[in-house]
Coordinates of C-alpha atoms in Angstrom, one line a residue:
M1 CA -120.6 -29.7 -10.5
R2 CA -119.0 -26.5 -9.2
L3 CA -115.6 -26.7 -7.3
P4 CA -115.4 -25.2 -3.9
L5 CA -114.2 -21.6 -3.8
T6 CA -111.4 -22.4 -1.4
L7 CA -109.9 -25.1 -3.7
T8 CA -110.1 -22.7 -6.7
V9 CA -108.1 -20.0 -4.9
S10 CA -105.5 -22.5 -3.7
A11 CA -105.0 -23.9 -7.1
T12 CA -104.6 -20.5 -8.5
F13 CA -101.9 -19.5 -6.1
G14 CA -100.1 -22.8 -6.6
L15 CA -99.9 -22.4 -10.3
A16 CA -98.7 -18.8 -9.9
A17 CA -95.9 -20.0 -7.6
I18 CA -94.8 -22.7 -10.0
F19 CA -94.7 -20.2 -12.9
S20 CA -92.7 -17.7 -10.7
L21 CA -90.1 -20.3 -9.8
A22 CA -89.7 -21.3 -13.4
A23 CA -89.3 -17.6 -14.4
A24 CA -86.7 -16.9 -11.6
S25 CA -84.7 -20.0 -12.6
L26 CA -84.7 -19.0 -16.2
T27 CA -83.7 -15.5 -15.3
A28 CA -80.7 -16.7 -13.1
T29 CA -79.6 -19.0 -15.9
V30 CA -79.7 -16.1 -18.4
I31 CA -77.7 -13.9 -16.0
E32 CA -75.1 -16.6 -15.4
D33 CA -74.6 -17.2 -19.1
S34 CA -74.5 -13.6 -20.0
S35 CA -72.0 -12.7 -17.1
Q36 CA -69.7 -15.7 -18.0
S37 CA -69.8 -14.9 -21.7
A38 CA -69.1 -11.2 -21.2
V39 CA -66.2 -11.8 -18.8
Q40 CA -64.7 -14.5 -21.0
A41 CA -65.0 -12.2 -24.1
A42 CA -63.3 -9.4 -22.2
L43 CA -60.4 -11.7 -21.1
D44 CA -59.9 -13.0 -24.6
K45 CA -59.9 -9.5 -26.0
Q46 CA -57.0 -8.7 -23.6
G47 CA -55.1 -11.8 -24.9
L48 CA -55.6 -13.7 -21.7
T49 CA -56.5 -16.9 -23.6
W50 CA -55.0 -19.1 -20.8
S51 CA -58.0 -18.1 -18.5
E52 CA -61.2 -20.1 -18.1
T53 CA -64.5 -18.8 -16.6
H54 CA -67.7 -20.3 -15.3
A55 CA -70.6 -18.8 -13.4
E56 CA -72.5 -20.0 -10.4
G57 CA -75.4 -17.7 -9.6
L58 CA -74.2 -14.1 -9.6
N59 CA -70.5 -15.1 -9.0
V60 CA -68.0 -15.5 -11.9
F61 CA -65.1 -17.8 -11.3
I62 CA -61.8 -17.3 -13.1
A63 CA -59.5 -20.4 -13.4
G64 CA -56.4 -21.3 -15.3
T65 CA -52.6 -20.9 -14.9
A66 CA -51.3 -17.3 -15.2
P67 CA -47.8 -16.9 -16.6
S68 CA -47.0 -14.4 -13.9
E69 CA -48.5 -12.4 -11.1
A70 CA -48.9 -9.4 -13.4
Q71 CA -51.0 -11.5 -15.8
R72 CA -53.1 -12.7 -12.9
F73 CA -53.7 -9.2 -11.7
I74 CA -54.7 -8.0 -15.2
A75 CA -57.3 -10.9 -15.4
M76 CA -58.9 -9.8 -12.1
S77 CA -59.0 -6.2 -13.2
T78 CA -60.5 -7.0 -16.6
A79 CA -63.3 -9.1 -15.0
A80 CA -64.0 -6.4 -12.5
G81 CA -64.6 -4.0 -15.4
V82 CA -67.4 -6.2 -16.7
V83 CA -69.2 -7.3 -13.5
D84 CA -69.1 -6.1 -9.9
A85 CA -65.6 -6.9 -8.4
A86 CA -67.3 -8.6 -5.5
R87 CA -68.8 -11.2 -7.8
V88 CA -65.3 -12.1 -9.3
I89 CA -63.8 -15.2 -7.6
D90 CA -60.1 -15.9 -8.2
N91 CA -59.3 -19.6 -8.7
M92 CA -56.2 -19.0 -10.8
N93 CA -52.7 -20.4 -10.3
V94 CA -49.4 -18.8 -11.3
T95 CA -46.5 -20.5 -13.1
A96 CA -43.7 -21.3 -10.7
T97 CA -40.9 -18.9 -10.9
A98 CA -37.4 -20.1 -11.8
D99 CA -34.7 -20.3 -9.1
L100 CA -33.3 -16.9 -8.2
A101 CA -30.1 -16.1 -10.1
P102 CA -27.0 -15.9 -7.9
P103 CA -26.0 -12.4 -6.8
K104 CA -23.1 -10.6 -8.4
F105 CA -20.3 -11.2 -6.0
S106 CA -18.0 -8.2 -5.7
I107 CA -15.9 -6.5 -3.0
E108 CA -14.1 -3.2 -2.6
I109 CA -11.0 -2.9 -0.4
L110 CA -9.8 0.6 0.6
R111 CA -6.4 1.1 2.2
N112 CA -4.9 4.3 3.5
E113 CA -2.9 5.7 6.4
S114 CA -5.8 5.0 8.9
G115 CA -6.2 1.3 8.0
I116 CA -8.0 -1.1 5.7
S117 CA -11.8 -1.3 5.1
L118 CA -13.6 -3.8 2.9
I119 CA -17.3 -4.0 1.9
G120 CA -19.1 -6.3 -0.5
L121 CA -20.5 -9.8 -1.0
I122 CA -18.4 -12.9 -1.3
P123 CA -19.3 -16.6 -1.8
E124 CA -19.5 -18.5 1.5
A125 CA -16.9 -21.0 0.1
S126 CA -14.3 -18.2 -0.1
D127 CA -13.4 -18.8 3.6
R128 CA -14.1 -15.4 5.1
R129 CA -11.9 -16.1 8.1
A130 CA -8.9 -16.8 6.0
V131 CA -9.4 -13.5 4.0
L132 CA -9.7 -11.5 7.3
T133 CA -6.6 -13.2 8.7
K134 CA -4.5 -12.2 5.7
L135 CA -5.8 -8.7 5.8
R136 CA -5.0 -8.4 9.5
R137 CA -1.4 -9.5 8.7
I138 CA -1.2 -6.9 5.9
A139 CA -2.5 -4.2 8.2
G140 CA -0.2 -5.1 11.0
S141 CA -0.4 -3.4 14.4
Q142 CA -0.4 0.2 13.0
E143 CA -3.5 0.0 10.9
Q144 CA -7.1 -0.7 11.7
L145 CA -9.3 -3.3 9.9
A146 CA -13.0 -2.4 9.3
D147 CA -15.0 -5.4 8.0
F148 CA -18.4 -4.8 6.3
M149 CA -18.2 -7.9 4.2
E150 CA -21.2 -10.3 3.8
T151 CA -21.3 -13.9 2.5
A152 CA -23.9 -15.8 0.4
A153 CA -24.3 -19.6 0.0
Y154 CA -24.2 -19.7 -3.8
V155 CA -21.8 -21.5 -6.2
T156 CA -18.5 -19.7 -6.4
P157 CA -18.2 -18.0 -9.8
K158 CA -15.5 -19.0 -12.2
N159 CA -12.1 -17.3 -11.6
W160 CA -13.3 -15.7 -8.3
P161 CA -10.5 -17.4 -6.2
Q162 CA -7.8 -16.3 -8.7
A163 CA -9.0 -12.7 -8.6
M164 CA -9.3 -12.7 -4.8
N165 CA -5.8 -14.2 -4.2
F166 CA -4.2 -11.8 -6.7
A167 CA -5.9 -8.7 -5.1
L168 CA -4.8 -9.7 -1.6
A169 CA -1.3 -10.2 -2.7
A170 CA -1.2 -6.9 -4.6
L171 CA -2.6 -5.0 -1.5
E172 CA 0.6 -5.6 0.4
D173 CA 2.5 -3.3 -2.0
L174 CA -0.4 -0.7 -2.2
P175 CA -0.5 1.4 1.0
R176 CA -2.8 4.0 -0.6
S177 CA -5.2 2.2 -2.9
K178 CA -8.7 1.0 -3.7
I179 CA -9.2 -2.4 -5.2
S180 CA -12.5 -3.5 -6.8
I181 CA -12.9 -7.2 -7.3
T182 CA -15.4 -9.2 -9.3
A183 CA -15.2 -12.7 -10.7
G184 CA -12.2 -12.7 -13.1
E185 CA -11.8 -8.9 -13.1
I186 CA -9.9 -6.4 -10.9
T187 CA -9.7 -2.7 -10.9
I188 CA -6.8 -1.1 -9.0
T189 CA -6.7 2.6 -8.2
A190 CA -3.6 3.7 -6.3
M191 CA -1.1 6.4 -5.6
T192 CA 2.7 6.3 -5.8
D193 CA 5.4 8.7 -4.7
S194 CA 7.1 9.0 -8.1
P195 CA 6.7 8.3 -11.8
K196 CA 9.4 5.6 -11.6
E197 CA 7.6 3.9 -8.7
R198 CA 4.4 4.0 -10.7
F199 CA 6.1 2.4 -13.8
D200 CA 7.7 -0.3 -11.6
L201 CA 4.4 -1.0 -9.8
E202 CA 2.4 -1.3 -13.0
Q203 CA 5.0 -3.6 -14.5
Q204 CA 5.0 -5.8 -11.4
L205 CA 1.2 -6.1 -11.2
R206 CA 0.9 -7.0 -14.9
D207 CA 3.7 -9.6 -14.5
D208 CA 2.0 -11.2 -11.5
K209 CA -1.5 -11.1 -12.9
P210 CA -3.0 -14.6 -13.5
D211 CA -4.0 -15.2 -17.1
S212 CA -7.7 -15.7 -16.1
V213 CA -8.0 -12.3 -14.5
A214 CA -8.6 -9.1 -16.4
L215 CA -6.8 -6.2 -14.8
S216 CA -7.5 -2.4 -15.0
L217 CA -4.9 -0.1 -13.5
N218 CA -5.3 3.6 -12.5
I219 CA -2.0 4.4 -10.9
F220 CA -1.3 8.0 -10.1
A221 CA 2.0 9.7 -9.2
P222 CA 1.2 13.1 -7.8
R223 CA 3.9 15.7 -8.2
P224 CA 5.8 16.4 -4.9
V225 CA 5.5 19.7 -3.1
I226 CA 8.9 21.4 -3.3
T227 CA 9.6 23.9 -0.6
P228 CA 11.4 26.1 -1.1
F229 CA 11.4 25.9 -4.9
T230 CA 15.1 25.7 -5.6
L231 CA 17.6 25.7 -8.4
R232 CA 21.4 25.7 -7.7
A233 CA 24.1 25.4 -10.3
T234 CA 27.9 25.7 -10.1
L235 CA 30.1 26.6 -13.1
N236 CA 33.8 25.8 -12.9
D237 CA 36.3 25.4 -15.8
G238 CA 33.5 25.2 -18.3
N239 CA 31.6 22.4 -16.5
L240 CA 28.2 23.0 -15.0
R241 CA 26.9 21.0 -12.1
F242 CA 23.4 21.0 -10.6
D243 CA 23.1 20.6 -6.9
A244 CA 19.4 21.1 -7.1
C245 CA 17.0 21.7 -9.9
S246 CA 13.2 22.2 -9.8
A247 CA 10.6 22.8 -12.5
D248 CA 6.9 23.3 -12.5
T249 CA 6.1 21.8 -15.9
E250 CA 7.7 19.4 -18.4
A251 CA 8.1 22.4 -20.8
A252 CA 9.9 24.3 -18.1
Q253 CA 12.1 21.3 -17.4
V254 CA 13.1 21.1 -21.1
R255 CA 14.0 24.8 -21.3
I256 CA 16.1 24.8 -18.1
L257 CA 18.0 21.7 -19.1
Q258 CA 18.7 23.1 -22.6
A259 CA 20.1 26.3 -21.0
A260 CA 22.2 24.2 -18.6
E261 CA 23.6 22.1 -21.5
Q262 CA 24.6 25.2 -23.3
A263 CA 26.4 26.3 -20.1
G264 CA 28.3 23.0 -19.9
L265 CA 26.1 20.5 -18.1
T266 CA 27.4 17.0 -18.7
S267 CA 26.5 14.9 -15.6
R268 CA 23.1 15.3 -14.1
K269 CA 20.5 15.9 -16.7
D270 CA 17.2 15.8 -14.8
C271 CA 15.1 18.4 -13.0
T272 CA 12.4 17.5 -10.5
I273 CA 8.9 18.5 -11.6
G274 CA 6.8 19.5 -8.6
L275 CA 4.3 21.9 -7.0
G276 CA 5.0 25.1 -5.1
V277 CA 6.4 27.3 -7.9
P278 CA 6.4 31.0 -6.8
S279 CA 5.6 32.2 -10.3
P280 CA 4.6 30.9 -13.7
K281 CA 7.7 32.6 -15.0
W282 CA 10.0 30.3 -13.1
A283 CA 11.5 28.8 -16.3
D284 CA 12.2 32.4 -17.7
A285 CA 14.0 33.4 -14.5
S286 CA 16.0 30.1 -14.4
V287 CA 17.1 30.4 -18.0
I288 CA 18.1 34.1 -17.5
A289 CA 20.1 33.2 -14.3
L290 CA 21.9 30.3 -16.1
N291 CA 22.7 32.5 -19.1
A292 CA 24.1 35.1 -16.7
L293 CA 26.3 32.5 -15.1
T294 CA 27.5 31.3 -18.5
N295 CA 28.4 34.9 -19.5
L296 CA 30.5 35.3 -16.3
G297 CA 32.3 32.1 -17.1
G298 CA 32.3 30.8 -13.5
G299 CA 30.6 31.0 -10.1
T300 CA 27.3 29.8 -8.6
V301 CA 23.7 30.7 -9.0
T302 CA 21.0 29.8 -6.5
I303 CA 17.3 30.5 -6.9
T304 CA 15.2 30.1 -3.8
D305 CA 11.5 30.8 -4.6
A306 CA 11.7 34.3 -6.0
D307 CA 15.2 35.2 -4.7
I308 CA 18.2 34.8 -6.9
S309 CA 21.7 34.8 -5.6
L310 CA 24.5 35.1 -8.2
V311 CA 28.1 34.7 -6.9
A312 CA 30.8 35.2 -9.5
A313 CA 34.1 33.3 -9.3
E314 CA 37.1 35.1 -8.0
G315 CA 39.0 37.1 -10.6
I316 CA 36.0 37.9 -12.8
D317 CA 36.4 41.3 -14.5
A318 CA 34.3 43.9 -12.7
A319 CA 33.1 45.5 -16.0
L320 CA 31.8 42.1 -17.2
F321 CA 30.2 41.5 -13.9
D322 CA 28.4 44.8 -13.9
K323 CA 27.2 44.4 -17.5
T324 CA 25.9 40.8 -16.9
V325 CA 24.1 41.7 -13.7
A326 CA 22.5 44.8 -15.3
Q327 CA 21.2 42.7 -18.3
A328 CA 19.9 40.0 -16.0
E329 CA 18.0 42.5 -13.7
K330 CA 16.3 44.1 -16.7
S331 CA 15.3 40.7 -18.2
L332 CA 14.0 39.1 -15.0
P333 CA 10.2 38.8 -14.4
E334 CA 8.9 41.3 -11.9
V335 CA 8.4 39.0 -9.0
F336 CA 12.1 37.9 -8.9
A337 CA 14.9 39.8 -7.1
L338 CA 18.6 39.4 -7.9
H339 CA 21.4 39.6 -5.4
A340 CA 24.8 39.6 -7.1
V341 CA 28.2 39.2 -5.4
L342 CA 31.6 39.8 -6.9
P343 CA 34.1 38.3 -4.4
V344 CA 37.1 40.5 -3.4
V345 CA 40.5 38.8 -3.7
Q346 CA 42.0 38.9 -0.2
T347 CA 45.5 40.3 0.2
D348 CA 48.2 39.1 2.6
G349 CA 48.1 40.4 6.1
E350 CA 44.3 40.5 6.2
V351 CA 42.6 39.8 9.5
D352 CA 41.8 36.1 10.1
L353 CA 38.1 35.5 9.5
P354 CA 35.9 33.7 12.0
E355 CA 35.5 30.0 11.2
F356 CA 33.8 26.9 12.5
I357 CA 34.6 23.4 11.2
A358 CA 32.8 20.1 12.0
T359 CA 33.7 16.7 10.6
L360 CA 31.7 13.5 10.7
S361 CA 33.5 10.1 10.4
P362 CA 32.1 7.0 8.8
E363 CA 31.9 5.5 12.3
G364 CA 29.6 8.3 13.3
L365 CA 32.1 10.3 15.4
M366 CA 31.8 14.1 15.1
Q367 CA 34.4 16.6 15.9
M368 CA 33.9 20.4 16.3
R369 CA 36.4 23.1 16.4
G370 CA 36.3 26.8 15.9
K371 CA 34.9 29.9 17.5
L372 CA 31.6 30.9 19.1
G373 CA 30.7 34.3 20.7
S374 CA 29.7 33.3 24.2
D375 CA 29.4 30.5 26.7
L376 CA 25.6 30.5 26.1
S377 CA 26.0 30.0 22.4
S378 CA 28.8 27.4 22.9
N379 CA 26.5 25.4 25.2
T380 CA 23.6 25.8 22.8
V381 CA 25.6 24.5 19.9
A382 CA 27.0 21.6 21.9
S383 CA 23.6 20.5 23.0
Y384 CA 22.3 20.8 19.4
A385 CA 25.1 18.7 18.1
K386 CA 24.5 16.0 20.8
A387 CA 20.8 15.9 19.8
R388 CA 21.8 15.5 16.2
F389 CA 24.7 13.0 16.4
G390 CA 24.4 11.4 19.9
S391 CA 25.9 12.6 23.1
D392 CA 28.6 9.9 23.1
N393 CA 29.8 10.7 19.6
I394 CA 30.9 14.4 20.1
Y395 CA 34.4 15.7 20.5
D396 CA 34.3 19.5 21.3
S397 CA 37.2 21.9 21.0
I398 CA 35.3 25.1 20.6
R399 CA 36.8 28.4 21.7
V400 CA 34.8 31.4 23.0
T401 CA 35.6 34.9 21.6
E402 CA 33.6 38.1 21.7
T403 CA 34.4 39.3 18.2
M404 CA 31.8 37.2 16.2
P405 CA 29.4 38.4 13.6
N406 CA 25.7 38.7 14.2
G407 CA 23.7 35.5 13.6
W408 CA 26.8 33.3 13.9
P409 CA 25.2 30.6 16.1
N410 CA 22.4 30.2 13.6
R411 CA 24.9 29.7 10.8
V412 CA 26.8 27.1 12.8
M413 CA 23.6 25.1 13.6
T414 CA 22.5 25.4 10.0
G415 CA 25.9 23.9 9.0
L416 CA 25.4 21.0 11.5
D417 CA 21.9 20.3 10.0
A418 CA 23.5 20.0 6.6
L419 CA 26.2 17.7 8.0
S420 CA 23.6 15.5 9.6
T421 CA 22.2 14.6 6.1
L422 CA 25.5 12.9 5.2
H423 CA 26.9 9.5 6.1
H424 CA 30.3 11.2 6.5
G425 CA 31.8 14.5 5.6
A426 CA 32.7 18.0 6.8
V427 CA 31.2 21.5 7.0
T428 CA 33.1 24.7 7.2
V429 CA 31.2 27.8 8.3
T430 CA 32.6 31.3 7.7
A431 CA 31.0 34.8 7.9
D432 CA 30.1 34.8 4.2
Q433 CA 29.9 31.2 3.1
I434 CA 29.1 27.6 4.2
R435 CA 31.0 24.8 2.5
V436 CA 29.7 21.2 2.7
S437 CA 31.5 18.1 1.5
G438 CA 31.0 14.4 1.9
K439 CA 29.1 11.3 0.9
S440 CA 25.6 10.0 1.4
G441 CA 23.4 7.0 0.6
H442 CA 20.6 9.3 -0.6
Q443 CA 20.6 10.1 -4.3
D444 CA 19.0 13.5 -3.9
V445 CA 21.4 14.6 -1.1
G446 CA 22.5 17.7 -3.1
A447 CA 19.0 18.9 -3.5
R448 CA 18.2 18.2 0.2
I449 CA 21.2 20.3 1.4
S450 CA 20.6 23.1 -1.2
Q451 CA 17.0 23.5 -0.1
L452 CA 17.9 23.4 3.6
L453 CA 20.7 26.1 3.3
S454 CA 18.6 28.2 0.9
K455 CA 15.7 28.3 3.4
R456 CA 17.8 29.0 6.5
L457 CA 20.5 31.4 5.2
G458 CA 18.3 34.2 4.0
E459 CA 19.0 36.5 1.1
T460 CA 22.8 35.9 0.8
Q461 CA 22.5 32.2 0.1
Q462 CA 26.2 31.8 -0.3
F463 CA 27.3 28.2 0.1
S464 CA 29.2 25.6 -1.8
L465 CA 28.6 21.8 -2.1
D466 CA 30.8 19.0 -2.9
V467 CA 28.7 16.0 -2.0
A468 CA 28.3 12.7 -3.8
Y469 CA 25.9 9.7 -3.7
D470 CA 27.5 6.4 -2.8
E471 CA 25.4 3.3 -3.6
R472 CA 27.2 1.3 -0.9
L473 CA 25.7 3.6 1.7
D474 CA 22.2 3.4 0.3
P475 CA 20.1 1.6 2.9
L476 CA 17.5 0.6 0.2
A477 CA 20.1 -0.7 -2.2
N478 CA 21.7 -2.9 0.4
I479 CA 18.5 -4.6 1.7
P480 CA 18.8 -8.3 0.8
T481 CA 15.9 -10.0 -1.0
P482 CA 13.6 -12.2 1.1
E483 CA 15.1 -15.3 -0.5
D484 CA 18.6 -14.1 0.5
C485 CA 17.5 -13.6 4.0
V486 CA 16.1 -17.1 4.3
A487 CA 19.2 -18.5 2.8
R488 CA 21.4 -16.7 5.3
I489 CA 19.2 -18.0 8.2
Q490 CA 19.5 -21.5 6.9
A491 CA 23.3 -21.2 6.6
A492 CA 23.5 -20.0 10.2
Q493 CA 21.4 -22.9 11.4
S494 CA 23.5 -25.4 9.5
E495 CA 26.3 -24.6 11.9
V496 CA 24.3 -24.3 15.1
K497 CA 20.9 -25.8 15.8
I498 CA 18.2 -24.1 17.8
S499 CA 17.8 -26.3 20.9
F500 CA 15.2 -26.7 23.6
E501 CA 14.9 -28.2 27.0
P502 CA 14.1 -32.0 26.8
G503 CA 10.4 -32.6 26.1
S504 CA 9.6 -28.9 26.4
G505 CA 8.9 -25.8 24.3
T506 CA 11.4 -23.7 26.3
L507 CA 14.6 -22.6 24.7
D508 CA 17.7 -23.7 26.5
A509 CA 20.7 -21.4 27.2
A510 CA 22.7 -22.9 24.3
A511 CA 20.1 -21.6 21.8
M512 CA 20.6 -17.9 22.7
P513 CA 23.6 -17.3 20.4
I514 CA 21.9 -18.7 17.3
I515 CA 18.7 -16.8 18.1
G516 CA 20.8 -13.6 18.4
A517 CA 22.5 -14.4 15.1
I518 CA 19.1 -14.9 13.3
A519 CA 17.9 -11.7 14.8
E520 CA 20.8 -9.8 13.4
I521 CA 20.1 -11.2 10.0
L522 CA 16.4 -10.3 10.2
D523 CA 17.2 -6.8 11.3
T524 CA 18.9 -6.1 7.9
C525 CA 16.0 -7.7 5.9
G526 CA 13.2 -5.3 6.7
E527 CA 9.6 -6.7 7.0
L528 CA 9.0 -9.9 5.1
P529 CA 6.3 -12.6 5.4
L530 CA 7.9 -15.5 7.3
E531 CA 6.5 -18.7 8.8
I532 CA 8.5 -20.2 11.7
Q533 CA 7.9 -23.9 11.5
G534 CA 8.3 -26.4 14.4
H535 CA 8.9 -30.1 13.6
T536 CA 9.4 -33.2 15.8
D537 CA 10.3 -36.8 15.3
S538 CA 7.7 -39.6 15.4
Q539 CA 8.3 -40.8 19.0
G540 CA 5.3 -40.3 21.2
R541 CA 1.6 -39.6 20.5
E542 CA 0.9 -37.6 17.3
S543 CA -1.2 -35.0 19.2
M544 CA 1.5 -34.5 21.8
N545 CA 4.1 -33.9 19.1
L546 CA 1.9 -31.5 17.3
A547 CA 1.4 -29.4 20.5
L548 CA 5.1 -29.6 21.3
S549 CA 6.1 -28.3 17.8
Q550 CA 3.6 -25.4 18.1
N551 CA 5.0 -24.4 21.5
R552 CA 8.6 -24.4 20.1
A553 CA 7.8 -22.4 17.1
Q554 CA 5.9 -19.9 19.3
S555 CA 8.9 -19.7 21.7
V556 CA 11.3 -18.8 18.8
L557 CA 8.8 -16.1 17.6
A558 CA 8.6 -14.6 21.1
A559 CA 12.4 -14.6 21.4
L560 CA 12.8 -12.7 18.2
R561 CA 10.1 -10.2 19.3
D562 CA 12.0 -9.7 22.5
R563 CA 15.0 -8.7 20.5
R564 CA 12.9 -5.9 18.9
I565 CA 12.6 -7.6 15.5
L566 CA 9.6 -6.5 13.5
T567 CA 7.4 -9.7 13.6
S568 CA 4.0 -8.4 12.4
A569 CA 4.3 -10.5 9.2
F570 CA 5.6 -13.6 11.0
T571 CA 3.5 -16.6 11.9
A572 CA 4.4 -19.6 14.2
Q573 CA 3.1 -23.0 13.1
G574 CA 3.8 -26.4 14.5
Y575 CA 3.7 -29.4 12.1
G576 CA 4.5 -32.2 14.6
E577 CA 5.9 -35.3 13.0
A578 CA 4.1 -34.8 9.6
N579 CA 7.1 -33.6 7.6
P580 CA 10.2 -35.6 8.4
I581 CA 13.5 -35.0 6.5
A582 CA 15.3 -38.1 7.7
D583 CA 14.6 -41.7 8.8
N584 CA 12.8 -41.8 12.2
K585 CA 14.1 -45.3 12.9
T586 CA 17.6 -44.0 13.6
E587 CA 18.8 -41.6 16.4
A588 CA 20.5 -39.4 13.8
G589 CA 17.4 -39.2 11.7
R590 CA 15.2 -38.4 14.7
E591 CA 17.7 -35.6 15.7
A592 CA 17.5 -34.2 12.2
N593 CA 13.7 -34.2 12.3
R594 CA 13.6 -32.2 15.6
R595 CA 14.1 -28.8 14.0
I596 CA 13.0 -25.2 13.5
E597 CA 12.6 -23.9 9.9
F598 CA 12.1 -20.4 8.5
V599 CA 10.0 -20.5 5.4
L600 CA 8.8 -17.6 3.2
I601 CA 5.0 -17.4 3.1
Q602 CA 4.0 -17.9 -0.5
P603 CA 1.2 -16.0 -2.3
E604 CA -2.1 -17.7 -2.3
A605 CA -1.8 -18.6 -6.0
E606 CA 1.4 -20.4 -5.5
I607 CA 0.0 -22.3 -2.5
L608 CA -2.9 -23.5 -4.7
E609 CA -0.6 -24.6 -7.5
N610 CA 1.5 -26.7 -5.1
S611 CA -1.4 -28.1 -3.1
E612 CA -1.7 -31.3 -5.1
V613 CA 2.0 -32.1 -4.6
S614 CA 1.8 -31.4 -0.9
D615 CA -1.3 -33.6 -0.6
Q616 CA 0.6 -36.5 -2.3
E617 CA 3.6 -36.1 -0.1
G618 CA 1.3 -36.1 3.0
L619 CA -0.3 -39.4 1.8
E620 CA 3.2 -40.9 1.3
N621 CA 4.3 -39.8 4.8
K622 CA 1.1 -41.2 6.3
A623 CA 1.8 -44.6 4.6
D624 CA 5.3 -44.6 5.9
K625 CA 4.1 -43.9 9.4
V626 CA 1.6 -46.8 9.2
N627 CA 4.4 -49.1 8.3
E628 CA 6.7 -48.1 11.1
D629 CA 7.4 -50.4 14.0
A630 CA 4.7 -50.3 16.7
A631 CA 7.4 -50.2 19.3
D632 CA 8.8 -46.9 17.9
T633 CA 5.4 -45.2 17.8
S634 CA 4.4 -46.1 21.4
S635 CA 7.6 -45.0 23.1
A636 CA 7.9 -41.8 25.0
A637 CA 9.1 -38.6 23.3
Q638 CA 12.8 -38.2 23.4
E639 CA 13.4 -34.5 22.8

């Protein structure tokens, strides 16, 4: 029996379809297996053994946990090198990263004449507001404060508070400085005015440094600019005295002092090293001039920049004078010029020379007598003297005469300038010399006057000095310590109390004398960090007492400011009834507790050390208050 043709054809096509599907399925499986195997082999070859692969159709899936994003990227790149990148499916995870390490906290503080600037990152717990408050107090009203500081909420590093507190305390004594602060380490770069100041500052910083803070110091003491560059020495009876001495190097200083010692120097044995020397041969010229003075046996020598004035003592042999001057002129370096004078002994009957004399008393009164050439010059000198010494302190007995030498008013005013550098003394001006004598509170008074006269008198440069330093007149030596100032204020208040109108923050009239006395004490103390504290008794509400004490402390601060006391470093703080010094149950005790105190502001480190004690005292005071009679705490304030 033959099958129909239609059925035969259909069966043939059906069998072909079945065989095609089977072949396609087998081919897909082979592709999947080969792709998965090839990709896995490539990953293993790269050392990415943490990865797992499987294939679905033409797509290859990569799974597993990558140690990092970089390893994940390498796995994707490796697979894309084996099969088409579009067929690679990323099912990988990445190991969670550890918490970010805290940032390195650091800050730089720069202070100069224009103000204080700070930049850096500090922990949020450092209390940025407190830091800025202290810096504003240090800057005062004359300096600007530029804040570029950021904060971060991370754990405060160990030793950061100690380093920060020490740096802020040190900044008060460093007007030209840069301070770099990290946790437990501080680097200070600063400038001082003299080597001695540098030594004292370094010693103080090392003494105040906390043990937990490492300190690196770069303190510089630039040499001063000396203008004019001056050396002046007087030789009398075998004793040499320096009124001024300058040197450009340490080696030059040694040479000059050795020559001076050979000439008879016994007192002052120092020579200021500075900038502004007119010639590298300064030491040569100075030694030659000192040797010439020694050979003469008496007189003065003054070197002002490159001009040398040698004035022999009266009675020196003319032949010796000529020989000495000739030898000095031949030996001097080219840039230096020597002007030598042999005074002529005056004989009886010689015409009286023009003379001007001014004296300054310890009380500041100045008297002038002598001669001037015209009414115009007389008025000019009188006005100049009033500007220098005060219009109410001048007694004038000047005579006008027409026979005065040229440049006389200039010599007189130069003498007045020299006299103004003294606390008390006298100046005598003649046609060929200016003589200055007196006492001063400045150690370098001789050098100051020598430089002034040398610059103003010109080539002759003939003057004599007899000035001395008196420590009792030194304003710096007599400034009391902050502790002494507070003790004097406390002594003044032990006799008279600062009083206020009842229940008010207004000072009453009886308080004015004690406020004036305290102002006089503070006027001699200079600037010091001071807290004016207001305290009350326990009568009335606690909040009312706190506000009242603040108002009273503020009133005292304002009263001192009105008396032109420098109060930029002062703060006014009310403490209410929190710190009694006597029993509030008695009238005498309450009267004692109503008070104003002046307390030195301690450095931050000392405050931290004493905080535990203060907290304990506060708790004890709180306990005492709770135990007080309710009737006492509810009555009205009796101030």
